[in-house]
mmCIF file of C-alpha atoms in Angstrom:
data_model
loop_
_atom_site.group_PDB
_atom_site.id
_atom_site.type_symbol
_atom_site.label_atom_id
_atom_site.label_comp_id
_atom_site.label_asym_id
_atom_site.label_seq_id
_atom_site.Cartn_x
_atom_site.Cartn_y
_atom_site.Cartn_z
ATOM 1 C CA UNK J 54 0.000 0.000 0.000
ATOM 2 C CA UNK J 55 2.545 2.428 1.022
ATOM 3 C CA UNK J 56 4.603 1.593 -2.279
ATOM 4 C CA UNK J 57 1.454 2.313 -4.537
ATOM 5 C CA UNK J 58 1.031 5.394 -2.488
ATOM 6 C CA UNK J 59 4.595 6.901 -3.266
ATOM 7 C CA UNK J 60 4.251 5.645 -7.189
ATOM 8 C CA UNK J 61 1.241 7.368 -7.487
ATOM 9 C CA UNK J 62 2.737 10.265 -5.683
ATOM 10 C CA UNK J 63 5.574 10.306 -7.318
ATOM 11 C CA UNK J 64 3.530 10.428 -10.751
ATOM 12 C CA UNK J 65 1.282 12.902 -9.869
ATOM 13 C CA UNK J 66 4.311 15.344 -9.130
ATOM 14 C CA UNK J 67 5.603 14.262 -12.637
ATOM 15 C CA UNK J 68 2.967 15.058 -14.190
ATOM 16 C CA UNK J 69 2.298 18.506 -12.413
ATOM 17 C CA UNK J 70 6.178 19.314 -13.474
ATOM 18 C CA UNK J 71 5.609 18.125 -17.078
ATOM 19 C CA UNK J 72 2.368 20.742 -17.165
ATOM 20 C CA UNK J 73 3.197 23.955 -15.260
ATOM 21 C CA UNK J 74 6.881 23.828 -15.036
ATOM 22 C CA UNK J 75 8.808 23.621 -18.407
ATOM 23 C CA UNK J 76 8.957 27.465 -18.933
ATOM 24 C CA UNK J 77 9.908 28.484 -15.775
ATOM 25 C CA UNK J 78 12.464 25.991 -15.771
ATOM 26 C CA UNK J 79 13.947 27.023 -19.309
ATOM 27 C CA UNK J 80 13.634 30.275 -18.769
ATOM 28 C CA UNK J 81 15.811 29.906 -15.044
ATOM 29 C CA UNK J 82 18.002 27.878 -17.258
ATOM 30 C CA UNK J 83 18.495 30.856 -19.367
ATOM 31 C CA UNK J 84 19.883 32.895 -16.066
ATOM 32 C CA UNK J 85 23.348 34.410 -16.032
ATOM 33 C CA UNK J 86 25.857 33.012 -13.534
ATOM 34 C CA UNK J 87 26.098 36.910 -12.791
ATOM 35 C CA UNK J 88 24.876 40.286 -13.705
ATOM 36 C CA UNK J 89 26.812 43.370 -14.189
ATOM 37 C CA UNK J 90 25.548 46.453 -12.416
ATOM 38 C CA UNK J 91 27.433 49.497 -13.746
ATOM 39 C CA UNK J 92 28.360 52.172 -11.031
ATOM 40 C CA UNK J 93 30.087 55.615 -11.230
ATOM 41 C CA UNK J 94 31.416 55.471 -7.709
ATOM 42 C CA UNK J 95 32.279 53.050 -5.602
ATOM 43 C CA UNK J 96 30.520 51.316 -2.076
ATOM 44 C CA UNK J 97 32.719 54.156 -0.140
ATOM 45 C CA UNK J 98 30.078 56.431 -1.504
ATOM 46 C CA UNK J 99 26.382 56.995 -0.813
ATOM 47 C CA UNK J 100 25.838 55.886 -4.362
ATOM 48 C CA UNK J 101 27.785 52.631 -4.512
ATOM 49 C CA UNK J 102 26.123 51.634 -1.306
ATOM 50 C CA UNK J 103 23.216 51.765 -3.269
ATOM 51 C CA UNK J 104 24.420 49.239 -5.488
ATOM 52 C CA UNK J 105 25.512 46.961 -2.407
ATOM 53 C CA UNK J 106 22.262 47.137 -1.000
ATOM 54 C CA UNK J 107 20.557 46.118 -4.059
ATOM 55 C CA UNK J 108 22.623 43.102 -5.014
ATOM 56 C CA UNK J 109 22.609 42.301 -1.485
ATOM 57 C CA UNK J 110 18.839 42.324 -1.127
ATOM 58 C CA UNK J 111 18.209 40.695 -4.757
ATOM 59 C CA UNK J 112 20.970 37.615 -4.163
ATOM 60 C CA UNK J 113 19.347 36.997 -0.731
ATOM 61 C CA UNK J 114 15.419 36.926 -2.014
ATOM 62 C CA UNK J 115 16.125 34.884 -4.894
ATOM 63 C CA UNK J 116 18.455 32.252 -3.150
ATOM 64 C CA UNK J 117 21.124 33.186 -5.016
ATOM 65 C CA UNK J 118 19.421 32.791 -8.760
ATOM 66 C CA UNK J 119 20.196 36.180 -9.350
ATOM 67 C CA UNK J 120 23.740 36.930 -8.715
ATOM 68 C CA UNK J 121 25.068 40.963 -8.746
ATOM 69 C CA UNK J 122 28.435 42.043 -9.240
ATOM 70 C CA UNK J 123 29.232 45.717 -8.537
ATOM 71 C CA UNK J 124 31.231 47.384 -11.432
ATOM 72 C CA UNK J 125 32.215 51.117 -10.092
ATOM 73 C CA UNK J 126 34.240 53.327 -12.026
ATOM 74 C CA UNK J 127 31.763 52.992 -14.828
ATOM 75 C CA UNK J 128 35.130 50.331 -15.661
ATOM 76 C CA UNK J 129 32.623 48.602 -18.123
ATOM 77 C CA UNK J 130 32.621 51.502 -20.769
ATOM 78 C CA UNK J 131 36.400 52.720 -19.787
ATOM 79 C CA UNK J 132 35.520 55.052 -17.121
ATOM 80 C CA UNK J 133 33.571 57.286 -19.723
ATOM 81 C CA UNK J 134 30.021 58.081 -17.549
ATOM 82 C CA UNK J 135 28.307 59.520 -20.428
ATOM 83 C CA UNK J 136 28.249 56.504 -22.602
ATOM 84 C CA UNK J 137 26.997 54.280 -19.781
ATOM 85 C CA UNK J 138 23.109 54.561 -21.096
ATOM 86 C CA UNK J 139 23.533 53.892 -24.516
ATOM 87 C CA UNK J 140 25.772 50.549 -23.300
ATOM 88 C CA UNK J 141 22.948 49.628 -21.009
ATOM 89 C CA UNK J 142 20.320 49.304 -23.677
ATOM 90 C CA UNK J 143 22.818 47.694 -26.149
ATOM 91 C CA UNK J 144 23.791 45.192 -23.298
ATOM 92 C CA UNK J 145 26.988 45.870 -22.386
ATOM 93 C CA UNK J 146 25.375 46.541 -19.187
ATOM 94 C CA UNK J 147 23.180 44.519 -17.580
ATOM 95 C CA UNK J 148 21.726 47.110 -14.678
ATOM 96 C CA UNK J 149 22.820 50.100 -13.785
ATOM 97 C CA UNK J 150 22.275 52.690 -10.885
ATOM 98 C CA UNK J 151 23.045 55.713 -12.934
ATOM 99 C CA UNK J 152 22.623 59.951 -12.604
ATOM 100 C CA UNK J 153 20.273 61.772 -14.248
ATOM 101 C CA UNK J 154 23.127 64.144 -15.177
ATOM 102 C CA UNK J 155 25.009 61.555 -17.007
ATOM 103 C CA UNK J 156 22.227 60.521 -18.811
ATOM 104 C CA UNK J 157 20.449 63.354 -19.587
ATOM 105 C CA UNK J 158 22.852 63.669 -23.174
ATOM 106 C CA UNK J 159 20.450 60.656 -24.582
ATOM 107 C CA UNK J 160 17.213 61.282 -22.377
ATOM 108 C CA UNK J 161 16.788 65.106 -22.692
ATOM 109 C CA UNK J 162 13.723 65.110 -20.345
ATOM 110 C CA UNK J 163 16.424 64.221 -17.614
ATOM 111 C CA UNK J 164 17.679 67.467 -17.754
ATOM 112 C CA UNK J 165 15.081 68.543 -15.827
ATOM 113 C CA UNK J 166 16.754 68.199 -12.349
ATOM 114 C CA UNK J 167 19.681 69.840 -13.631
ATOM 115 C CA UNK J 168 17.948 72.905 -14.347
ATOM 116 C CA UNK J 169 19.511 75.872 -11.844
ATOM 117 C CA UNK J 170 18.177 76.518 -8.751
ATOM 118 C CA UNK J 171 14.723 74.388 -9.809
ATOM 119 C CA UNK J 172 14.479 72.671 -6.300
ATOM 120 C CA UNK J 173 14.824 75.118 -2.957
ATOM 121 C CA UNK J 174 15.210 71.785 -0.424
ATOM 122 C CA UNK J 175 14.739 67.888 -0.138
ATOM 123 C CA UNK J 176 10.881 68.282 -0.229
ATOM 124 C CA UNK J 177 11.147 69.788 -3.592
ATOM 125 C CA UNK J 178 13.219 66.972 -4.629
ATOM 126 C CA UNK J 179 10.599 63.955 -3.506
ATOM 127 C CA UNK J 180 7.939 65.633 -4.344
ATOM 128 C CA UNK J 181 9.132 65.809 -8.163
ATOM 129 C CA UNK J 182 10.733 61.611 -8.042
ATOM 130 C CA UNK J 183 8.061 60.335 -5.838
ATOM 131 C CA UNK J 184 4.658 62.405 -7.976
ATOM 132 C CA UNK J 185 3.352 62.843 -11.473
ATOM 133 C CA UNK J 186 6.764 64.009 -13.055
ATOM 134 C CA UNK J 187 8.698 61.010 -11.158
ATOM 135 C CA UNK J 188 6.250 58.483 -13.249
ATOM 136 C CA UNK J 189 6.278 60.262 -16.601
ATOM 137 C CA UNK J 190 10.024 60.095 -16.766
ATOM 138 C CA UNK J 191 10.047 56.577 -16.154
ATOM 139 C CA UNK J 192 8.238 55.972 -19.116
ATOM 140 C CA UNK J 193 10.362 58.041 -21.127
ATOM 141 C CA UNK J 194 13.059 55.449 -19.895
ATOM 142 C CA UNK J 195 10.978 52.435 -20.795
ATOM 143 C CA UNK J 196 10.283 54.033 -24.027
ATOM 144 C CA UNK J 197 14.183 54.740 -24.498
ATOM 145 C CA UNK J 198 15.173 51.155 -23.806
ATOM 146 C CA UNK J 199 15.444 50.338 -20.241
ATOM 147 C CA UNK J 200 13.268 49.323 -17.510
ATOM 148 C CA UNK J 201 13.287 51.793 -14.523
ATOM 149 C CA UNK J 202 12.663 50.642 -11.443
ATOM 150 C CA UNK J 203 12.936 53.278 -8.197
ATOM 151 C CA UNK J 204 14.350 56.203 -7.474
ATOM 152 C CA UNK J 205 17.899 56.926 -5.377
ATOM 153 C CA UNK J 206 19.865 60.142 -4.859
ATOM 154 C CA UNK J 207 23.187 61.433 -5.323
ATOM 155 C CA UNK J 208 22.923 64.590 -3.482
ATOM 156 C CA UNK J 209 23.028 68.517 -3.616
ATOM 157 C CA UNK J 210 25.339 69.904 -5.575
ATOM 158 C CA UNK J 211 27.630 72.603 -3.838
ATOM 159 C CA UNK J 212 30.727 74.355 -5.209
ATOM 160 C CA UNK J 213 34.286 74.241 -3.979
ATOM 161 C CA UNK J 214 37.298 76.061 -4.996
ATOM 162 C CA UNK J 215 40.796 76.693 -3.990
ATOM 163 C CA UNK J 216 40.519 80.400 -4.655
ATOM 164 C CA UNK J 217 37.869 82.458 -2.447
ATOM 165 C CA UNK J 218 34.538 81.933 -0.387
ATOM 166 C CA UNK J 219 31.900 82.226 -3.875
ATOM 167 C CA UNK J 220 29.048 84.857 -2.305
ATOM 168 C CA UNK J 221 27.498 86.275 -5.636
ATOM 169 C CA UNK J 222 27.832 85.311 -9.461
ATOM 170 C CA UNK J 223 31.163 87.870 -9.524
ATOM 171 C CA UNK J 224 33.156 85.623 -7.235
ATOM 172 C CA UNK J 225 32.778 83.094 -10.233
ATOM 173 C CA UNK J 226 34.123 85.549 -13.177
ATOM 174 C CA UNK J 227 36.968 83.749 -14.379
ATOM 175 C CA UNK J 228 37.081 80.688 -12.346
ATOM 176 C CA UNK J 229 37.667 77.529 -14.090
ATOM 177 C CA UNK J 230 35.232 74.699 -13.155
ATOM 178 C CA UNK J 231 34.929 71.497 -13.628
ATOM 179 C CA UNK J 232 31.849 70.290 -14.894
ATOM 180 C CA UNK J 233 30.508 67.335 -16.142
ATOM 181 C CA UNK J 234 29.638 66.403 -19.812
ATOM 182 C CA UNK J 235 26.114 68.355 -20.070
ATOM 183 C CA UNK J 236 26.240 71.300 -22.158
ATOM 184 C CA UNK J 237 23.330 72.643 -19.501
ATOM 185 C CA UNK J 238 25.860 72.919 -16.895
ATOM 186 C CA UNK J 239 28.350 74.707 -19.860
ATOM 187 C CA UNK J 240 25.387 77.047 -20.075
ATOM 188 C CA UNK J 241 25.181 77.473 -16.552
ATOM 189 C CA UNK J 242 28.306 78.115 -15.385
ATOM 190 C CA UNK J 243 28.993 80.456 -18.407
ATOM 191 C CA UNK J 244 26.239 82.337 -17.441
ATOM 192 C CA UNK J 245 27.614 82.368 -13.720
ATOM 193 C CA UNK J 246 30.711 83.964 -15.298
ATOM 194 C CA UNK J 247 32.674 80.840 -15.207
ATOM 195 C CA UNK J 248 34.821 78.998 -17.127
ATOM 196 C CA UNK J 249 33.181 75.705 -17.277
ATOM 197 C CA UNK J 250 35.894 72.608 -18.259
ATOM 198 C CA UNK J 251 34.660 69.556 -18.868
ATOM 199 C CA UNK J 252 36.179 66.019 -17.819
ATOM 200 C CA UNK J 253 35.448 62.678 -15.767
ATOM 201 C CA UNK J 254 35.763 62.529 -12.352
ATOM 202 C CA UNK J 255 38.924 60.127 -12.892
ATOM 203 C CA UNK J 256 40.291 63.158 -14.245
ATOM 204 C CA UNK J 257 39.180 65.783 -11.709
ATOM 205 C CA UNK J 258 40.710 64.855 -8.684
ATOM 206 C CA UNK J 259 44.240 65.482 -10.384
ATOM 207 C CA UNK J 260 43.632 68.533 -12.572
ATOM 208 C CA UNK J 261 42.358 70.173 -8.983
ATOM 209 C CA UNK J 262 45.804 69.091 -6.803
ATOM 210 C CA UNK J 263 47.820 70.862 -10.046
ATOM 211 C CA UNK J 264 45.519 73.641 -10.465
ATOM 212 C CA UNK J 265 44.257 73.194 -13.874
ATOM 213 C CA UNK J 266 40.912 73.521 -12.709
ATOM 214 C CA UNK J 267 39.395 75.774 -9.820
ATOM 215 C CA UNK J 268 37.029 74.495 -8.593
ATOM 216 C CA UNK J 269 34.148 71.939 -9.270
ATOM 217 C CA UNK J 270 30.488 70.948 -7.738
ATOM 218 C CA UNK J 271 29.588 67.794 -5.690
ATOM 219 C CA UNK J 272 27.483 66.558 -3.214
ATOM 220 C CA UNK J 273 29.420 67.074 0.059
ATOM 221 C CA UNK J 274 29.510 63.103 0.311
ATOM 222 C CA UNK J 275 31.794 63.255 -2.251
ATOM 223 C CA UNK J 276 33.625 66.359 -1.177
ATOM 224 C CA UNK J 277 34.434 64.674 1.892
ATOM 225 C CA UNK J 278 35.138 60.855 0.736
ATOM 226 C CA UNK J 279 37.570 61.604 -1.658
ATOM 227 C CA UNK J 280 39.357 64.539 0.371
ATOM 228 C CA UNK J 281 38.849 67.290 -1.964
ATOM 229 C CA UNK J 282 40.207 69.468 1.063
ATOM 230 C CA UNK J 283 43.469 67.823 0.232
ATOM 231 C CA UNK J 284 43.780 68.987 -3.651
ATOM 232 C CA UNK J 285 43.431 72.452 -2.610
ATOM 233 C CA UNK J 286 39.486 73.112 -2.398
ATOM 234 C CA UNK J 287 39.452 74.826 0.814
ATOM 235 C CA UNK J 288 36.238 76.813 -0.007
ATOM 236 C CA UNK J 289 32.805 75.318 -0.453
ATOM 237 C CA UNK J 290 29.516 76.999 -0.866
ATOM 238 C CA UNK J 291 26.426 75.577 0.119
ATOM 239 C CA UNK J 292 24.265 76.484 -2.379
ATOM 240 C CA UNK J 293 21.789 73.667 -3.426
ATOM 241 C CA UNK J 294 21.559 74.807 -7.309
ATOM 242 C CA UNK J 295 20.696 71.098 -8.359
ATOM 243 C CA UNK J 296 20.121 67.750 -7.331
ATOM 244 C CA UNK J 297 20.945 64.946 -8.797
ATOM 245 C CA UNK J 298 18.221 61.889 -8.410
ATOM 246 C CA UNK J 299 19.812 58.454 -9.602
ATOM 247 C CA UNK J 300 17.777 55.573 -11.107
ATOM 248 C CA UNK J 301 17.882 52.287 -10.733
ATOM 249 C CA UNK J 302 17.298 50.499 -14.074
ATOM 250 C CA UNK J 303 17.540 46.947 -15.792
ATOM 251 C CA UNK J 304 18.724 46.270 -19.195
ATOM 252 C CA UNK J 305 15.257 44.992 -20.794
ATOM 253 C CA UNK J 306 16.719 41.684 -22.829
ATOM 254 C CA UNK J 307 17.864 40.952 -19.375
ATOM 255 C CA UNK J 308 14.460 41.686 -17.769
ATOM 256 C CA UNK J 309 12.511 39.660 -20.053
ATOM 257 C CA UNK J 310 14.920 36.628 -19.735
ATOM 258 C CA UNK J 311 13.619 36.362 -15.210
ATOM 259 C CA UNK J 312 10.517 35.141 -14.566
ATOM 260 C CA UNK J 313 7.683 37.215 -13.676
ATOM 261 C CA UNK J 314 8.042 36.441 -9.633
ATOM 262 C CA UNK J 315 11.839 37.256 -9.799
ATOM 263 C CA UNK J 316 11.002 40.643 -11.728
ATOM 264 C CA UNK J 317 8.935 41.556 -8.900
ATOM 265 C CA UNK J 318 11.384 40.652 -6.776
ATOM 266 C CA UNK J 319 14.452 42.590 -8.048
ATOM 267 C CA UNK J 320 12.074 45.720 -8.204
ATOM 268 C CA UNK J 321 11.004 45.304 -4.966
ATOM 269 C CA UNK J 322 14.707 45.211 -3.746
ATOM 270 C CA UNK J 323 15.298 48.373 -5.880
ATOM 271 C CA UNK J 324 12.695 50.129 -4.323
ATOM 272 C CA UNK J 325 13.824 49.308 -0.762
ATOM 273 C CA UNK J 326 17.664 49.984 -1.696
ATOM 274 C CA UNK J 327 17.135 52.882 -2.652
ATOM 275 C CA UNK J 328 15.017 54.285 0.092
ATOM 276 C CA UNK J 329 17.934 53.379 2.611
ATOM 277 C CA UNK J 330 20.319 55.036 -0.066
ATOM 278 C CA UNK J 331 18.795 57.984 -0.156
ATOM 279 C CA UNK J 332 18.826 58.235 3.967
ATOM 280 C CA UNK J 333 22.691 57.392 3.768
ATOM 281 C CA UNK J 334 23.068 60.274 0.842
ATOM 282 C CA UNK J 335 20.855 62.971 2.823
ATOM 283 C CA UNK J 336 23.037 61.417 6.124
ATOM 284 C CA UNK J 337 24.639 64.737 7.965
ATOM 285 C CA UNK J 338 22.590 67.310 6.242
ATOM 286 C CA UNK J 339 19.150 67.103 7.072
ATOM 287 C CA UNK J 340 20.017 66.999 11.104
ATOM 288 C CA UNK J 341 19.881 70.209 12.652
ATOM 289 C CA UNK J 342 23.542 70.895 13.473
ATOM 290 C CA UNK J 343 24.516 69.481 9.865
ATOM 291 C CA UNK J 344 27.119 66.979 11.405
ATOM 292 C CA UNK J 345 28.925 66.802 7.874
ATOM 293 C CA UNK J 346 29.515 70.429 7.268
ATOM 294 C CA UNK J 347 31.098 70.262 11.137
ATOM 295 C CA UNK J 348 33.699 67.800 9.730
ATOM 296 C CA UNK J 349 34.522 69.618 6.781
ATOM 297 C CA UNK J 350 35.149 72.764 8.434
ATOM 298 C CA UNK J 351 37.029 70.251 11.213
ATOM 299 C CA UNK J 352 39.496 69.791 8.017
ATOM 300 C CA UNK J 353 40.104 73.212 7.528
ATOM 301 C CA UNK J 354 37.207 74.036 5.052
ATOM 302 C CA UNK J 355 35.873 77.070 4.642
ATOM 303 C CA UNK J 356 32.018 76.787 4.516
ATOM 304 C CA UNK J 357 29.879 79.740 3.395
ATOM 305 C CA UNK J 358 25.851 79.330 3.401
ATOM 306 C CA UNK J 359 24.457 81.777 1.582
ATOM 307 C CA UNK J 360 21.573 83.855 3.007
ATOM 308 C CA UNK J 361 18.072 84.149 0.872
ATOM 309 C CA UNK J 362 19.129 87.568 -0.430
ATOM 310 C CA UNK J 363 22.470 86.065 -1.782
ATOM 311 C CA UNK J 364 21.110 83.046 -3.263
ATOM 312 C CA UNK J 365 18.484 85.160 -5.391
ATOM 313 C CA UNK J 366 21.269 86.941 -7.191
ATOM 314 C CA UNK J 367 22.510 83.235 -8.151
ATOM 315 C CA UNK J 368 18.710 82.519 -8.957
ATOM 316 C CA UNK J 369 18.117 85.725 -11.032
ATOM 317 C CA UNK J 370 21.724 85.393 -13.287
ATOM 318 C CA UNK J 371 20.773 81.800 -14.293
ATOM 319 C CA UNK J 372 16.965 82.492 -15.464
ATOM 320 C CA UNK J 373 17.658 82.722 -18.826
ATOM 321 C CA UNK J 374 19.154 79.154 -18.695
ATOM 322 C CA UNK J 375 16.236 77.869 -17.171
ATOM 323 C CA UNK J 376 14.598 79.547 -19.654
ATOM 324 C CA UNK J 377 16.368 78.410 -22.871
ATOM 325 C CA UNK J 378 16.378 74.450 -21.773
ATOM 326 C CA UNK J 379 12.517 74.452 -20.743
ATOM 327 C CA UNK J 380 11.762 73.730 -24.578
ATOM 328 C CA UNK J 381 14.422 71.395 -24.730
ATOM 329 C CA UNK J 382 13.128 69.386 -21.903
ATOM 330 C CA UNK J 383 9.757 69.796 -22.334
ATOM 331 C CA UNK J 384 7.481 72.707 -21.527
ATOM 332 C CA UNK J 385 4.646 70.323 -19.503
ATOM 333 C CA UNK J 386 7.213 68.700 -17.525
ATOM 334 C CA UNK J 387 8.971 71.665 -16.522
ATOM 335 C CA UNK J 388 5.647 73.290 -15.716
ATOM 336 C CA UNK J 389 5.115 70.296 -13.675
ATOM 337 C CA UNK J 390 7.591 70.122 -11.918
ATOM 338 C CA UNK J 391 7.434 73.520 -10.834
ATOM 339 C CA UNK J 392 3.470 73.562 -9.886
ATOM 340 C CA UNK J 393 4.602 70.640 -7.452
ATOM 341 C CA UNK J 394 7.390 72.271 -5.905
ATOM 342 C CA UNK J 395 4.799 74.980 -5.148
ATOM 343 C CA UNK J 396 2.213 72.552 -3.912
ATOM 344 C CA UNK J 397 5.265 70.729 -1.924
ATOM 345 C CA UNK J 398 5.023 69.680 1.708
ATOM 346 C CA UNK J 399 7.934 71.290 3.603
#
């Protein structure tokens, strides 16, 4: 009896394989033995902990089907951040957690959060990634090739130089900045005054220590990771012009090629990775007493924050920039974004 049991048992699951299983199990078959996830910095930085946290979270809820290996220094595409889209939808990459900065040269829309002086504080910020405009730029990525799947944050941008505390446009006149490969942030800076210079971070660091360049503009994460204070930026301004959301996104051969549970489970993960990512990026900043602009000036950093009346005299001298790109970028999305930031809880 108990052998006719375990035959017909045994059968029974057969058969139940033979029905409901053969795609699944091709399609698992199909799975890489790992996936490359393209990263301009590396886990030392608010973004590459990002990327930690995701492969982490993904290799752990899939026992291990889905395997993540971090590649920072954009190394796939030679260190060159603004070809890193157009190698994710060809394949070269497989995911990416990429800035909307770097991107924006192939998704134009993206340069709306480069766009000066567009978002006053973090509200501003989550209430354009988290609402209406958040959602219509992630179709423009599906549409564009890739699958987006949540939101993450590099930070506010604020300038450093090895010159002079920057309290008004004039302080600019002159000064060579590095910027990266937008020709919005040419038009910026040029419009600051400036001398805008563009090259790759890998670049940066040592153009700033011989004094090619400057200054440049970071998030203070990465003003204080890689020790700008010691290649002679000894000023910063806090000035918030720009924010720089990042976006977690899968290649979308490689989406297709998962099964429908695993998809949901690799967003899922992206969506919780990046909502601690964005708490370690804002880290320091958002407490009262600003703990990381205490260590900076603990290095020997000057820090100027600029009051409302100097800020506005950054705000007015990049208008026509805003101005110029709103076309470019899309009337309705700048328009928007901007009725949000008005309707914004603070």
């Amino acid at each position: 009896m108990k052998l006719r049991t375990f035959l017909m048992s045994t059968v029974a699951a057969a058969a139940t394989l033979a029905f409901t299983a053969p795609a699944a199990l091709a399609q698992q078959a199909a799975y890489k033995s790992e996936y490359r996830l393209s990263l301009v910095l590396g886990t030392a930085f608010p973004w590459g902990k990002g990327g930690e946290l995701w492969a982490n979270k993904v290799r752990e809820r899939t026992q291990g089907r889905i395997n993540i290996k971090l590649y920072p220094g954009v190394s796939l595409i030679q260190g060159d951040q603004t070809r890193e889209f157009s190698a994710l939808r060809q394949g070269v990459i497989d995911m990416a957690i990429g800035s909307t900065i770097n991107w924006s040269p192939q998704v134009k829309q993206l340069n709306l959060f480069s766009l000066p002086f567009l978002m006053p504080d973090y509200a501003a910020t989550d209430a354009l990634t988290q609402g209406a405009v958040g959602k219509s730029l992630f179709q423009t990525l599906d549409k564009a090739g890739v699958v987006p799947l949540a939101w993450g944050e590099n930070g506010y941008r604020e300038i450093s130089n090895s010159k002079k505390p920057i309290k008004s446009p004039d302080d600019l006149k002159g000064m060579k900045i590095r910027v990266v490969g937008s020709p919005l942030f040419l038009d910026t800076f040029t419009a600051l005054g400036a001398n805008p210079t563009q090259m790759s971070w890998a670049d940066a660091q040592p153009a700033m220590a011989s004094g090619a360049v400057d200054g440049q503009e970071n998030p203070l994460s990465i003003y204080q990771t890689a020790k700008l204070h010691t290649v002679a930026q000894k000023y910063v301004t806090l000035w918030g012009y720009m924010n720089d959301p990042l976006v977690f996104v899968v290649n979308k051969d490689i989406w297709n090629s998962w099964t429908p549970a695993d998809r949901d489970i690799v967003k899922q993960a992206a969506i919780d990775a990046a909502k601690e990512q964005i708490v370690i990026a804002r880290k320091g900043l958002v407490e009262a007493d600003k703990p990381l602009v205490k260590q900076l000036m603990a290095n020997g950093t000057t820090v100027t924050e600029l009051t409302a009346t100097e800020r506005d005299a950054f705000v007015k001298a990049t208008r026509s920039v805003v101005e110029k790109w709103k076309s470019q970028i899309g009337a309705d999305l700048v328009s928007q974004a901007e009725k949000d930031i008005a309707a914004r809880k603070k």
